[in-house]
XYZ file of C-alpha atoms in Angstrom:
460
model
C -48.134 10.820 -32.319
C -44.548 9.886 -31.885
C -41.950 11.536 -34.057
C -38.477 10.584 -35.174
C -35.526 12.544 -36.427
C -34.790 12.938 -40.117
C -31.939 14.723 -41.903
C -33.330 17.938 -43.418
C -32.912 18.321 -47.177
C -31.633 21.896 -46.886
C -28.343 23.005 -45.409
C -28.473 24.084 -41.763
C -27.449 27.642 -40.937
C -26.318 29.010 -37.583
C -28.234 32.313 -37.619
C -31.691 31.558 -38.973
C -34.565 33.996 -39.171
C -37.130 33.492 -36.406
C -39.437 36.424 -37.166
C -41.756 37.450 -39.955
C -40.053 39.316 -42.774
C -40.534 43.071 -42.452
C -39.194 43.931 -45.909
C -42.546 43.582 -47.626
C -46.197 43.004 -46.960
C -47.480 39.457 -47.325
C -48.463 38.836 -50.981
C -52.087 38.286 -49.992
C -52.213 41.720 -48.367
C -53.806 40.050 -45.321
C -52.474 39.689 -41.801
C -53.920 37.249 -39.304
C -54.884 38.430 -35.821
C -52.313 36.628 -33.656
C -53.932 37.705 -30.369
C -57.313 36.355 -31.437
C -55.684 33.092 -32.552
C -53.934 32.666 -29.189
C -57.126 33.501 -27.300
C -59.165 30.981 -29.307
C -56.686 28.205 -28.615
C -56.554 28.772 -24.885
C -60.124 29.804 -24.147
C -61.466 26.640 -25.727
C -58.822 24.496 -24.039
C -59.483 26.070 -20.642
C -63.207 25.426 -20.955
C -63.226 21.956 -22.484
C -60.620 19.410 -21.515
C -57.927 21.197 -19.506
C -56.066 18.741 -17.265
C -52.661 17.902 -15.782
C -51.568 21.363 -14.595
C -47.803 21.921 -14.693
C -47.514 25.687 -14.043
C -49.323 28.667 -12.478
C -50.576 30.355 -15.665
C -54.030 29.525 -17.020
C -52.608 28.020 -20.216
C -50.075 25.865 -18.336
C -52.109 22.682 -18.360
C -52.270 19.729 -20.648
C -55.441 18.385 -22.228
C -57.707 15.370 -21.922
C -60.309 16.066 -24.603
C -60.906 12.605 -25.990
C -63.039 12.005 -29.047
C -66.799 12.406 -28.542
C -66.619 13.037 -24.820
C -68.802 15.840 -23.483
C -65.826 18.222 -23.695
C -65.260 17.358 -27.345
C -68.944 17.872 -28.091
C -68.850 21.332 -26.443
C -65.790 22.306 -28.483
C -67.514 21.097 -31.657
C -70.620 23.145 -30.950
C -68.461 26.219 -30.297
C -66.706 25.695 -33.631
C -70.033 25.308 -35.425
C -71.253 28.611 -33.962
C -68.054 30.393 -35.024
C -68.143 29.265 -38.660
C -71.839 30.096 -38.890
C -71.001 33.638 -37.724
C -68.714 33.886 -40.751
C -71.502 32.893 -43.115
C -69.983 29.492 -43.830
C -72.113 26.512 -44.695
C -71.512 23.520 -42.426
C -72.044 19.844 -43.139
C -71.438 16.853 -40.865
C -70.932 13.378 -42.266
C -71.667 9.925 -40.836
C -68.374 9.898 -38.903
C -68.955 13.321 -37.367
C -66.406 15.064 -39.598
C -67.246 18.773 -39.790
C -66.882 20.590 -43.136
C -67.251 24.402 -43.036
C -67.263 26.114 -46.456
C -66.711 29.777 -47.365
C -67.823 30.758 -50.859
C -65.264 32.033 -53.360
C -65.819 34.724 -55.976
C -66.168 32.220 -58.830
C -69.156 30.564 -57.175
C -67.698 27.314 -58.449
C -69.171 23.933 -57.617
C -65.661 22.476 -57.488
C -64.610 20.883 -54.165
C -63.298 23.397 -51.647
C -59.653 23.994 -50.751
C -59.617 22.728 -47.177
C -57.591 23.532 -44.091
C -57.985 20.657 -41.659
C -56.896 18.985 -38.447
C -58.602 17.705 -35.272
C -59.922 18.885 -31.901
C -59.493 15.609 -29.996
C -56.403 15.038 -27.836
C -54.558 12.295 -26.013
C -55.587 11.497 -22.397
C -52.366 13.198 -21.246
C -51.942 15.433 -24.259
C -51.251 19.084 -24.880
C -52.961 22.164 -26.270
C -51.469 22.308 -29.765
C -51.481 18.863 -31.406
C -54.449 19.094 -33.766
C -56.027 22.026 -31.923
C -53.643 24.541 -33.509
C -54.535 23.343 -37.004
C -58.279 23.805 -36.488
C -57.920 27.180 -34.776
C -55.499 28.370 -37.458
C -57.981 27.415 -40.174
C -60.701 29.330 -38.320
C -58.415 32.349 -38.000
C -57.683 32.291 -41.736
C -61.412 32.293 -42.488
C -62.002 35.091 -39.955
C -59.207 37.202 -41.460
C -60.548 36.770 -44.977
C -64.098 37.582 -43.903
C -63.307 40.758 -41.963
C -60.996 41.994 -44.746
C -63.584 41.426 -47.456
C -61.127 39.107 -49.180
C -62.421 36.310 -51.370
C -60.531 33.486 -52.932
C -61.553 32.373 -56.405
C -62.561 28.856 -55.413
C -64.363 28.000 -52.183
C -62.156 27.479 -49.128
C -62.970 25.942 -45.801
C -62.199 24.102 -42.608
C -62.365 20.434 -41.625
C -62.447 18.994 -38.109
C -61.671 15.281 -38.450
C -63.117 12.869 -35.845
C -60.946 10.531 -33.742
C -57.589 11.413 -35.266
C -55.734 10.389 -32.124
C -57.348 6.990 -31.752
C -56.856 7.274 -27.995
C -60.417 6.544 -26.852
C -61.453 4.464 -29.871
C -58.243 2.698 -30.898
C -57.749 3.445 -34.567
C -55.754 6.544 -35.437
C -56.786 8.886 -38.262
C -60.014 6.937 -38.090
C -62.536 9.172 -39.824
C -60.220 10.485 -42.514
C -59.490 6.805 -43.157
C -63.191 6.120 -43.646
C -63.455 9.211 -45.870
C -60.575 7.890 -47.976
C -62.166 4.443 -48.306
C -59.369 2.735 -46.363
C -61.463 1.847 -43.290
C -64.965 0.328 -43.572
C -67.457 2.557 -41.803
C -69.126 -0.340 -39.964
C -65.729 -1.294 -38.536
C -65.140 2.298 -37.440
C -68.619 2.647 -35.930
C -68.055 -0.538 -33.921
C -64.797 0.645 -32.324
C -65.052 0.275 -28.543
C -64.114 2.771 -25.855
C -60.783 1.523 -24.531
C -62.047 1.869 -20.934
C -65.670 0.849 -21.464
C -66.280 -1.688 -24.255
C -70.036 -1.201 -23.960
C -69.614 2.213 -25.564
C -69.028 2.368 -29.334
C -67.944 5.231 -31.534
C -71.338 5.148 -33.238
C -73.245 5.287 -29.953
C -71.297 8.404 -28.992
C -71.911 10.020 -32.380
C -75.604 9.417 -31.823
C -75.528 10.651 -28.212
C -74.053 14.006 -29.226
C -76.012 14.432 -32.468
C -72.979 14.074 -34.724
C -74.059 11.056 -36.738
C -74.658 13.075 -39.890
C -76.653 11.973 -42.908
C -73.903 12.774 -45.415
C -71.831 9.750 -46.457
C -68.300 9.763 -45.069
C -66.638 9.540 -48.446
C -64.508 11.458 -50.928
C -66.906 10.357 -53.671
C -68.474 13.517 -55.141
C -71.713 11.647 -55.845
C -72.395 10.712 -52.227
C -69.835 12.312 -49.901
C -67.736 15.440 -49.471
C -64.758 15.598 -51.852
C -61.964 18.090 -51.258
C -60.064 20.107 -53.857
C -56.943 20.221 -51.680
C -55.986 19.772 -48.030
C -53.532 21.936 -46.060
C -52.791 21.056 -42.430
C -50.856 23.198 -39.953
C -49.371 21.165 -37.095
C -46.681 21.316 -34.466
C -43.667 19.277 -35.545
C -43.832 16.873 -32.563
C -40.081 16.525 -32.838
C -36.935 18.611 -32.239
C -35.613 19.374 -35.734
C -37.072 22.857 -36.246
C -36.026 23.994 -32.782
C -32.540 22.491 -33.069
C -31.953 24.132 -36.451
C -33.590 27.429 -35.504
C -36.153 27.244 -38.295
C -39.645 28.688 -38.084
C -41.457 26.624 -40.717
C -41.210 23.031 -41.865
C -42.434 22.354 -45.410
C -43.657 18.775 -45.127
C -42.836 16.426 -47.989
C -44.724 13.397 -46.683
C -45.113 11.064 -43.709
C -43.468 7.831 -42.688
C -45.397 4.592 -42.637
C -46.553 2.856 -39.487
C -48.523 -0.109 -38.226
C -50.335 -0.606 -34.925
C -50.660 -4.202 -33.729
C -52.309 -5.643 -30.632
C -51.023 -8.870 -29.066
C -52.823 -11.067 -26.545
C -50.611 -13.567 -24.739
C -52.469 -16.485 -23.136
C -51.152 -18.310 -20.064
C -52.631 -19.874 -16.942
C -53.400 -18.640 -13.435
C -51.008 -20.159 -10.879
C -49.877 -19.623 -7.290
C -46.539 -17.787 -7.293
C -45.288 -19.561 -4.176
C -46.208 -23.153 -4.965
C -45.793 -23.350 -8.754
C -42.194 -23.957 -9.879
C -40.907 -21.978 -12.865
C -40.826 -25.144 -14.975
C -44.572 -25.625 -14.520
C -45.690 -22.077 -15.269
C -47.407 -20.518 -18.264
C -46.569 -16.869 -17.535
C -47.965 -14.464 -20.163
C -46.662 -11.309 -18.488
C -43.092 -12.586 -18.472
C -43.412 -13.573 -22.130
C -44.930 -10.194 -23.023
C -42.061 -8.384 -21.296
C -39.535 -10.390 -23.314
C -41.487 -9.702 -26.522
C -41.580 -5.968 -25.908
C -37.835 -5.867 -25.225
C -37.165 -7.968 -28.336
C -39.257 -5.646 -30.525
C -37.065 -2.726 -29.516
C -33.886 -4.595 -30.431
C -35.347 -5.667 -33.786
C -36.473 -2.139 -34.641
C -33.062 -0.690 -33.810
C -31.382 -3.255 -36.051
C -33.560 -2.029 -38.940
C -33.175 1.683 -38.153
C -36.858 1.806 -37.295
C -38.990 2.538 -34.237
C -41.052 0.076 -32.184
C -42.999 1.203 -29.132
C -45.495 -0.257 -26.670
C -47.965 2.254 -25.285
C -50.568 -0.017 -23.670
C -49.943 -3.057 -21.440
C -52.924 -4.709 -19.768
C -53.557 -7.629 -17.431
C -56.941 -8.770 -16.054
C -58.409 -6.487 -13.395
C -58.666 -9.422 -10.976
C -54.906 -10.139 -11.047
C -53.134 -10.301 -7.686
C -49.608 -10.046 -6.320
C -49.237 -13.746 -5.549
C -50.823 -15.102 -8.712
C -49.333 -15.560 -12.178
C -51.629 -13.646 -14.545
C -53.800 -15.600 -16.948
C -53.489 -13.210 -19.877
C -51.578 -10.129 -21.015
C -52.353 -7.718 -23.837
C -49.942 -5.186 -25.294
C -49.761 -2.861 -28.285
C -46.916 -2.483 -30.758
C -46.373 0.623 -32.900
C -43.819 0.142 -35.736
C -42.622 3.130 -37.833
C -40.223 3.862 -40.689
C -40.263 6.083 -43.821
C -40.141 2.963 -46.028
C -43.092 0.559 -45.948
C -40.821 -2.390 -46.723
C -38.894 -1.799 -43.497
C -42.108 -1.604 -41.448
C -43.132 -4.988 -42.845
C -39.668 -6.447 -42.235
C -39.743 -5.368 -38.583
C -43.217 -6.860 -38.158
C -42.143 -10.181 -39.681
C -39.016 -10.318 -37.508
C -41.054 -9.554 -34.383
C -43.575 -12.294 -35.123
C -40.770 -14.784 -35.609
C -39.049 -13.733 -32.379
C -42.315 -13.761 -30.440
C -42.893 -17.353 -31.514
C -39.542 -18.362 -30.046
C -40.177 -16.393 -26.858
C -43.598 -18.019 -26.395
C -41.884 -21.403 -25.953
C -39.006 -20.115 -23.861
C -40.095 -20.301 -20.195
C -41.793 -23.051 -18.233
C -44.520 -24.725 -20.240
C -44.685 -21.816 -22.639
C -47.576 -19.598 -23.692
C -49.640 -18.958 -26.803
C -50.445 -15.633 -28.431
C -52.616 -14.114 -31.131
C -52.548 -10.697 -32.715
C -54.540 -8.235 -34.780
C -53.545 -5.375 -37.052
C -55.429 -2.325 -35.773
C -53.971 0.371 -38.039
C -51.997 0.204 -41.270
C -50.804 3.602 -42.487
C -48.476 3.376 -45.493
C -45.858 6.068 -46.085
C -47.248 9.098 -47.911
C -45.785 11.497 -50.464
C -47.424 14.910 -50.598
C -48.395 16.982 -53.644
C -45.715 19.092 -55.326
C -48.162 21.882 -56.141
C -49.240 22.215 -52.503
C -45.647 21.888 -51.309
C -44.605 24.640 -53.707
C -47.332 26.944 -52.382
C -46.141 26.412 -48.787
C -42.488 26.797 -49.788
C -43.197 30.116 -51.539
C -45.214 31.306 -48.545
C -42.413 30.375 -46.149
C -39.797 32.085 -48.293
C -41.814 35.290 -48.286
C -42.493 35.226 -44.552
C -39.245 34.067 -42.949
C -36.675 34.214 -45.737
C -34.559 31.489 -47.268
C -32.895 30.603 -43.969
C -36.061 30.367 -41.887
C -37.594 27.178 -43.261
C -36.651 23.675 -44.351
C -38.080 20.645 -46.097
C -38.991 17.942 -43.593
C -40.678 14.528 -43.372
C -43.297 13.805 -40.733
C -42.483 11.081 -38.262
C -46.135 10.890 -37.208
C -49.348 9.964 -38.940
C -51.907 12.686 -39.647
C -55.263 12.997 -41.391
C -53.307 14.461 -44.314
C -51.882 10.990 -44.954
C -55.349 9.784 -45.947
C -56.432 12.956 -47.757
C -53.263 12.747 -49.873
C -54.694 9.607 -51.506
C -57.648 11.569 -52.918
C -56.685 15.228 -53.249
C -53.542 17.404 -53.425
C -52.233 17.656 -49.862
C -49.388 18.958 -47.759
C -48.643 20.053 -44.205
C -46.921 22.971 -42.477
C -44.905 22.325 -39.323
C -43.993 24.849 -36.634
C -41.614 24.231 -33.718
C -42.730 22.890 -30.368
C -40.622 23.277 -27.231
C -37.978 20.534 -26.961
C -39.919 18.499 -29.518
C -42.338 17.408 -26.772
C -45.804 16.228 -27.795
C -48.464 13.870 -26.420
C -47.540 15.283 -23.036
C -49.163 17.977 -20.865
C -46.131 20.275 -21.286
C -46.428 20.305 -25.076
C -45.927 23.986 -25.995
C -45.795 26.146 -29.114
C -44.882 29.812 -28.731
C -47.508 32.392 -29.668
C -45.222 33.820 -32.364
C -44.710 30.375 -33.897
C -48.458 29.748 -33.905
C -48.873 33.092 -35.685
C -46.134 32.463 -38.263
C -47.578 29.065 -39.062
C -51.092 30.447 -39.421
C -49.892 33.254 -41.680
C -48.039 30.674 -43.776
C -51.239 28.631 -43.985
C -53.168 31.660 -45.233
C -50.508 32.591 -47.792
C -50.180 29.016 -49.061
C -53.932 28.656 -49.552
C -54.133 31.990 -51.374
C -51.218 31.007 -53.626
C -52.708 27.618 -54.355
C -56.118 29.133 -55.119
C -54.556 31.647 -57.532
C -52.745 28.859 -59.338
C -56.011 26.945 -59.695
C -57.825 30.035 -60.980
C -55.110 30.529 -63.598
C -55.560 26.937 -64.749
C -59.348 27.113 -64.909
C-alpha cells in the first residue's frame, strides 16, 4: 500500500549502525537462521506467483499471487505443512485466516502472542510486502523449536486473508471481519475485480479454506489474540534515507477508499458538438485532477489506481460510463474526511461543467481510521532494536499504509516493525529488501516477542 513521508521522532545521525550488535549475545540467547529465512521467502515465491521478471537472478521477479488463486492456495498448504512439522496446532476460520499455535511452558489457555501478516500480493507486486512478515514468523517458531526454547505463554503465526484487496476490493478484509468492522456476509460477497461471477466465499470453498471457526476476536466463538506483532517492509524511503535498520512503528495513518461511477451517454465523436455531449470520461479526468489539488491543499494524499470504461467502448464514440477509485490518506481522520467532503463538492461542480453535464454516484469501499499502537508492544520492539542495532540504528516511525495490525490494534496490544526496502519502492515488481535487513527484522521480531512474553509472565 502506498506510503508517505513523516518526520521521525528521533534525531537523524550521519553514521548509523547497519549491522547487528556484536558486543553481546541477543537477550533471548537465540539466533535466527538467516539463510533459511531467505530460502523460504524465495523458494515459495519462485514456485507460487513469480511474475514480471526484471533481472537475471532467480529472485529478480515480482509477484502476482492474488488472494485465493491457485498459487495462493499452494502457498497456504505449504505453510500448513511447515507449522505442523513444528508441532503447532492450526485452525482456519470462516475467512480463511490461518492461526498456527506453539504451546508455551505455562500451558495457559490465554490467547496466544501472535506474529502475523499476509501471503497475498498485488498483481504487479513484490516478494516482501506481507510475505516477509509470514516467513519471519515461521522462522521465529522454527528457531524456538530447534533450540528447545519455550515462551511462557503460547506464541504463534497468523496468515490473514485478502490483506491487499487487489482481487477482492476491500483491503485488510479478513482482519476487518475478525475485528468486527466488516460484516462477514459483505466480505464473502466481494466480487473478483476481473470476474464478478466469482466471490470471495466461492473461492474459499473451492480451495477448502472456508473454516468452521467464526472469524471473530470473541473468545466464546472465534480466535482472540493476546498480542499482535507484524514485521513489514517500510514501503517508503525514510529508513534508507536516514540509514536506520529498524523502524519502531507507533501507529498508522487513516485512509478511505471510494469508488465513483460517472454516468453519461454514448455519442458519435464526429457528429456530436461539445455542447450536446454527456462525456463521463472527460468529467472523471477533471475529477481525478481536482482530487489531487484538494489533497495537496490539505497536506494529504489522494490517488486513483483504477479507471474503467465499458469493454465495448470505441475510438469514435463518447463512452457511456466511467468508473474510478479514490484513495485518500492522512494521519488525522478529520483531514481525511475534510478531503472527501471537498472532493464531493468539487465533483458536483465538475459534473455540470461540460456540454449537458453528467451524473455520478459513489460508494465507500474501505474506511480505515488512524491507529495508535500499544505502548507495551512498542517498548518491547524498542528494547529489542536497541540491543540489536544500538541507539543510532533505529527510529520511531508512523506507517503511511494500512496493515492488518490496524484492525488487531482495536482488540489486542499491537505494534509493527519496519525494515528498509530499496528506494522505498513497494507494490512494484522491483520491490526489494536486502537479506541482512530481512534477518535483522526477524531477529528483532523474535526478541520483541520474547520480551513481551516475559513481561506478561511477570504480571501473571
